Short mmCIF file of C-alpha atoms in Angstrom, two decimals:
data_model
loop_
_atom_site.label_atom_id
_atom_site.label_comp_id
_atom_site.label_asym_id
_atom_site.label_seq_id
_atom_site.Cartn_x
_atom_site.Cartn_y
_atom_site.Cartn_z
CA UNK A 15 -10.74 4.51 -11.54
CA UNK A 16 -8.60 2.42 -13.82
CA UNK A 17 -6.40 2.88 -16.83
CA UNK A 18 -4.39 -0.02 -18.26
CA UNK A 19 -0.64 -0.25 -17.91
CA UNK A 20 -0.64 -1.96 -21.29
CA UNK A 21 -3.78 -3.03 -23.17
CA UNK A 22 -2.69 -6.67 -23.56
CA UNK A 23 -1.72 -7.00 -19.90
CA UNK A 24 -4.87 -5.18 -18.90
CA UNK A 25 -7.02 -7.62 -20.86
CA UNK A 26 -5.40 -10.59 -19.13
CA UNK A 27 -5.93 -9.07 -15.70
CA UNK A 28 -9.44 -7.97 -16.63
CA UNK A 29 -10.35 -11.56 -17.47
CA UNK A 30 -9.09 -12.67 -14.05
CA UNK A 31 -10.91 -9.84 -12.31
CA UNK A 32 -14.08 -10.35 -14.33
CA UNK A 33 -14.30 -14.03 -13.43
CA UNK A 34 -14.14 -13.39 -9.68
CA UNK A 35 -15.13 -9.78 -9.08
CA UNK A 36 -17.26 -8.32 -11.86
CA UNK A 37 -20.32 -10.20 -10.57
CA UNK A 38 -19.93 -8.44 -7.21
CA UNK A 39 -19.01 -4.92 -8.30
CA UNK A 40 -19.70 -2.31 -10.95
CA UNK A 41 -16.59 -0.82 -12.55
CA UNK A 42 -16.47 2.79 -13.73
CA UNK A 43 -13.78 4.01 -16.14
CA UNK A 44 -12.46 7.50 -15.35
CA UNK A 45 -9.75 8.71 -17.69
CA UNK A 46 -6.95 11.27 -17.41
CA UNK A 47 -6.27 11.17 -21.15
CA UNK A 48 -5.33 14.39 -22.88
CA UNK A 49 -7.85 14.09 -25.72
CA UNK A 50 -11.08 12.31 -26.58
CA UNK A 51 -9.40 10.06 -29.16
CA UNK A 52 -7.03 8.61 -26.57
CA UNK A 53 -9.97 8.25 -24.16
CA UNK A 54 -11.96 6.28 -26.73
CA UNK A 55 -8.98 4.05 -27.53
CA UNK A 56 -8.39 3.19 -23.87
CA UNK A 57 -12.06 2.58 -23.22
CA UNK A 58 -12.29 0.27 -26.23
CA UNK A 59 -9.22 -1.65 -25.06
CA UNK A 60 -10.97 -2.30 -21.74
CA UNK A 61 -13.83 -4.00 -23.56
CA UNK A 62 -16.39 -1.20 -23.40
CA UNK A 63 -18.41 -3.17 -20.87
CA UNK A 64 -17.79 -0.81 -17.96
CA UNK A 65 -19.51 2.35 -16.89
CA UNK A 66 -17.56 5.40 -18.00
CA UNK A 67 -17.35 9.08 -17.15
CA UNK A 68 -17.49 10.94 -20.49
CA UNK A 69 -14.23 12.53 -21.58
CA UNK A 70 -15.83 15.99 -21.62
CA UNK A 71 -16.67 15.76 -17.90
CA UNK A 72 -13.27 17.16 -16.92
CA UNK A 73 -14.54 19.05 -13.86
CA UNK A 74 -16.15 15.93 -12.43
CA UNK A 75 -13.01 13.94 -13.18
CA UNK A 76 -10.85 16.46 -11.26
CA UNK A 77 -13.24 16.36 -8.31
CA UNK A 78 -13.05 12.57 -8.18
CA UNK A 79 -9.25 12.62 -8.39
CA UNK A 80 -9.08 15.13 -5.54
CA UNK A 81 -11.62 13.27 -3.41
CA UNK A 82 -9.68 10.00 -3.62
CA UNK A 83 -6.18 11.50 -3.58
CA UNK A 84 -5.25 10.23 -7.04
CA UNK A 85 -1.75 11.46 -7.80
CA UNK A 86 -0.79 8.96 -10.48
CA UNK A 87 -2.30 6.52 -12.92
CA UNK A 88 -3.36 3.82 -13.17
CA UNK A 89 -5.38 3.96 -9.94
CA UNK A 90 -8.25 1.80 -8.75
CA UNK A 91 -10.60 2.90 -5.98
CA UNK A 92 -13.04 0.47 -4.36
CA UNK A 93 -16.18 1.82 -2.70
CA UNK A 94 -18.57 -0.09 -0.48
CA UNK A 95 -22.16 -0.74 -1.51
CA UNK A 96 -24.79 1.98 -1.54
CA UNK A 97 -26.47 0.25 1.41
CA UNK A 98 -23.24 0.71 3.39
CA UNK A 99 -22.92 4.38 2.53
CA UNK A 100 -20.42 4.12 -0.34
CA UNK A 101 -17.54 4.35 2.11
CA UNK A 102 -14.05 3.98 0.65
CA UNK A 103 -12.68 0.46 1.14
CA UNK A 104 -9.33 1.17 -0.51
CA UNK A 105 -7.66 3.59 -2.89
CA UNK A 106 -4.95 1.01 -3.62
CA UNK A 107 -7.01 -1.47 -5.62
CA UNK A 108 -4.50 -1.55 -8.45
CA UNK A 109 -1.98 -3.47 -6.33
CA UNK A 110 -4.61 -6.12 -5.54
CA UNK A 111 -5.38 -6.57 -9.24
CA UNK A 112 -1.69 -6.74 -10.15
CA UNK A 113 -1.23 -9.48 -7.55
CA UNK A 114 -4.43 -11.23 -8.65
CA UNK A 115 -5.76 -10.98 -5.11
CA UNK A 116 -9.38 -11.96 -5.59
CA UNK A 117 -9.96 -14.41 -2.74
CA UNK A 118 -12.55 -13.24 -0.20
CA UNK A 119 -13.31 -10.10 -2.23
CA UNK A 120 -14.11 -7.40 -1.14
CA UNK A 121 -13.13 -8.16 2.47
CA UNK A 122 -9.56 -9.00 1.48
CA UNK A 123 -9.15 -5.52 -0.04
CA UNK A 124 -9.95 -3.68 3.19
CA UNK A 125 -7.02 -1.72 4.67
CA UNK A 126 -4.88 -3.59 7.19
CA UNK A 127 -3.10 -1.93 10.14
CA UNK A 128 0.26 -3.07 8.73
CA UNK A 129 1.92 -3.03 5.31
CA UNK A 130 4.69 -4.60 3.24
CA UNK A 131 7.57 -2.11 3.08
CA UNK A 132 8.89 -3.65 -0.12
CA UNK A 133 5.71 -2.51 -1.88
CA UNK A 134 4.53 0.68 -0.20
CA UNK A 135 5.48 3.53 2.12
CA UNK A 136 1.88 4.04 3.24
CA UNK A 137 -0.14 2.41 6.00
CA UNK A 138 -3.45 3.32 7.64
CA UNK A 139 -3.80 6.19 5.19
CA UNK A 140 -0.54 7.87 6.24
CA UNK A 141 2.98 7.97 4.86
CA UNK A 142 6.20 6.77 6.43
CA UNK A 143 7.46 10.31 5.85
CA UNK A 144 4.86 11.85 8.16
CA UNK A 145 4.39 9.45 11.09
CA UNK A 146 6.56 7.25 13.28
CA UNK A 147 6.95 3.84 11.69
CA UNK A 148 8.02 0.55 13.23
CA UNK A 149 9.82 -1.48 10.57
CA UNK A 150 10.71 -5.14 11.04
CA UNK A 151 13.19 -6.56 8.53
CA UNK A 152 13.08 -10.35 8.42
CA UNK A 153 14.49 -11.05 4.97
CA UNK A 154 17.58 -12.70 6.49
CA UNK A 155 15.49 -15.00 8.69
CA UNK A 156 14.62 -18.49 7.51
CA UNK A 157 11.02 -18.40 8.75
CA UNK A 158 10.44 -14.66 8.01
CA UNK A 159 8.09 -14.45 11.00
CA UNK A 160 6.10 -11.19 11.20
CA UNK A 161 3.14 -12.45 13.24
CA UNK A 162 4.25 -10.45 16.29
CA UNK A 163 4.23 -7.24 14.26
CA UNK A 164 0.81 -7.99 12.82
CA UNK A 165 -0.60 -8.73 16.29
CA UNK A 166 0.80 -5.51 17.76
CA UNK A 167 -0.35 -3.48 14.76
CA UNK A 168 -3.86 -4.86 15.12
CA UNK A 169 -3.98 -3.94 18.82
CA UNK A 170 -2.63 -0.46 18.11
CA UNK A 171 -4.66 0.10 14.96
CA UNK A 172 -5.93 3.48 16.20
CA UNK A 173 -2.48 4.76 17.14
CA UNK A 174 -0.57 7.17 14.92
CA UNK A 175 2.37 4.76 14.67
CA UNK A 176 2.64 2.89 11.38
CA UNK A 177 3.70 -0.75 11.17
CA UNK A 178 5.73 -2.26 8.34
CA UNK A 179 7.48 -5.54 7.63
CA UNK A 180 9.96 -6.53 4.94
CA UNK A 181 10.56 -10.11 3.84
CA UNK A 182 12.89 -9.10 0.99
CA UNK A 183 15.65 -6.54 0.50
CA UNK A 184 13.97 -4.54 -2.22
CA UNK A 185 11.78 -1.53 -2.91
CA UNK A 186 11.23 0.96 -0.09
CA UNK A 187 12.70 -1.54 2.38
CA UNK A 188 16.04 -1.53 0.57
CA UNK A 189 16.08 2.28 0.65
CA UNK A 190 15.43 2.35 4.40
CA UNK A 191 18.22 -0.16 5.08
CA UNK A 192 20.62 1.92 2.98
CA UNK A 193 19.67 5.30 4.46
CA UNK A 194 19.86 3.93 8.01
CA UNK A 195 23.23 2.40 7.09
CA UNK A 196 22.34 -0.88 8.76
CA UNK A 197 23.44 -4.38 7.83
CA UNK A 198 20.83 -6.92 8.94
CA UNK A 199 22.77 -9.96 10.22
CA UNK A 200 22.16 -13.32 8.62
CA UNK A 201 19.57 -15.40 10.41
CA UNK A 202 18.29 -12.50 12.51
CA UNK A 203 15.68 -9.77 12.29
CA UNK A 204 16.40 -6.05 12.44
CA UNK A 205 14.01 -3.65 14.18
CA UNK A 206 13.97 0.03 13.24
CA UNK A 207 11.72 2.83 14.45
CA UNK A 208 11.64 5.63 11.89
CA UNK A 209 10.70 9.20 12.78
CA UNK A 210 11.49 10.92 9.50
CA UNK A 211 9.38 13.94 10.41
CA UNK A 212 11.92 14.62 13.18
CA UNK A 213 14.59 15.72 10.73
CA UNK A 214 15.31 12.16 9.61
CA UNK A 215 15.56 10.45 13.00
CA UNK A 216 15.57 6.72 13.52
CA UNK A 217 16.10 4.24 16.36
CA UNK A 218 17.73 0.82 16.12
CA UNK A 219 16.75 -1.98 18.49
CA UNK A 220 19.49 -3.92 20.27
CA UNK A 221 17.47 -7.12 19.94
CA UNK A 222 16.34 -9.32 17.09
CA UNK A 223 13.30 -10.57 19.03
CA UNK A 224 10.22 -10.11 16.84
CA UNK A 225 7.64 -11.21 19.41
CA UNK A 226 4.73 -8.90 20.12
CA UNK A 227 6.05 -8.11 23.60
CA UNK A 228 9.55 -7.27 22.39
CA UNK A 229 8.21 -4.97 19.70
CA UNK A 230 5.93 -3.18 22.17
CA UNK A 231 8.87 -2.65 24.53
CA UNK A 232 10.98 -1.25 21.69
CA UNK A 233 8.24 1.26 20.88
CA UNK A 234 8.19 2.47 24.49
CA UNK A 235 11.97 2.45 24.94
CA UNK A 236 13.56 2.90 21.50
CA UNK A 237 16.97 3.91 22.81
CA UNK A 238 19.29 6.63 21.49
CA UNK A 239 18.33 8.77 18.52
CA UNK A 240 20.25 8.22 15.31
CA UNK A 241 20.35 10.23 12.10
CA UNK A 242 19.66 9.07 8.57
CA UNK A 243 22.59 9.41 6.21
CA UNK A 244 22.22 11.68 3.18
CA UNK A 245 20.81 9.97 0.05
#
């Protein structure tokens, strides 16, 4: 499901997507427009080469939005082939298009067991607000090494714990640093275990070691509970 942020920008991105992806996937336009005129205008701006759910099919549109958890637009959902059961590959396709991530499509769009905290608060289909989340802040490190986190996240892919990294002090990552009232030292990493569902609890590691072993130990022995400051 896709609606353009701006027709001109959408056309540029569509050209990039078309050249690498359109030959491997069919794209269906599903609109949340308030009237048929707006629907027709958007569809025309997309080139009118895609499949489209008619504007009058409001009930079907609502069912699709509910099935894929669409809470805002634009959204892009990628489904696997019919031969593979039409399983959902990702409901976050928009971010891949915005970043022009077309290499190794569609494999590169499959969900990973870790996520970039500067861009999202969700990982493995769950939110940082609902599950424990290990967050590794490396924006003050020269090499910004997060390989240990990725390795641990891959091994614990089926666990409820979420895994995030931040290589910049922005977005959701900046909010977490501020609410935890921490000041990542220059040249070192900061490790935080969030448990927001426990009335805003968090745990701060007394080490800057970002190796897989150190992160696993921190998960098992996070230390004393601390409380998020009020926004």
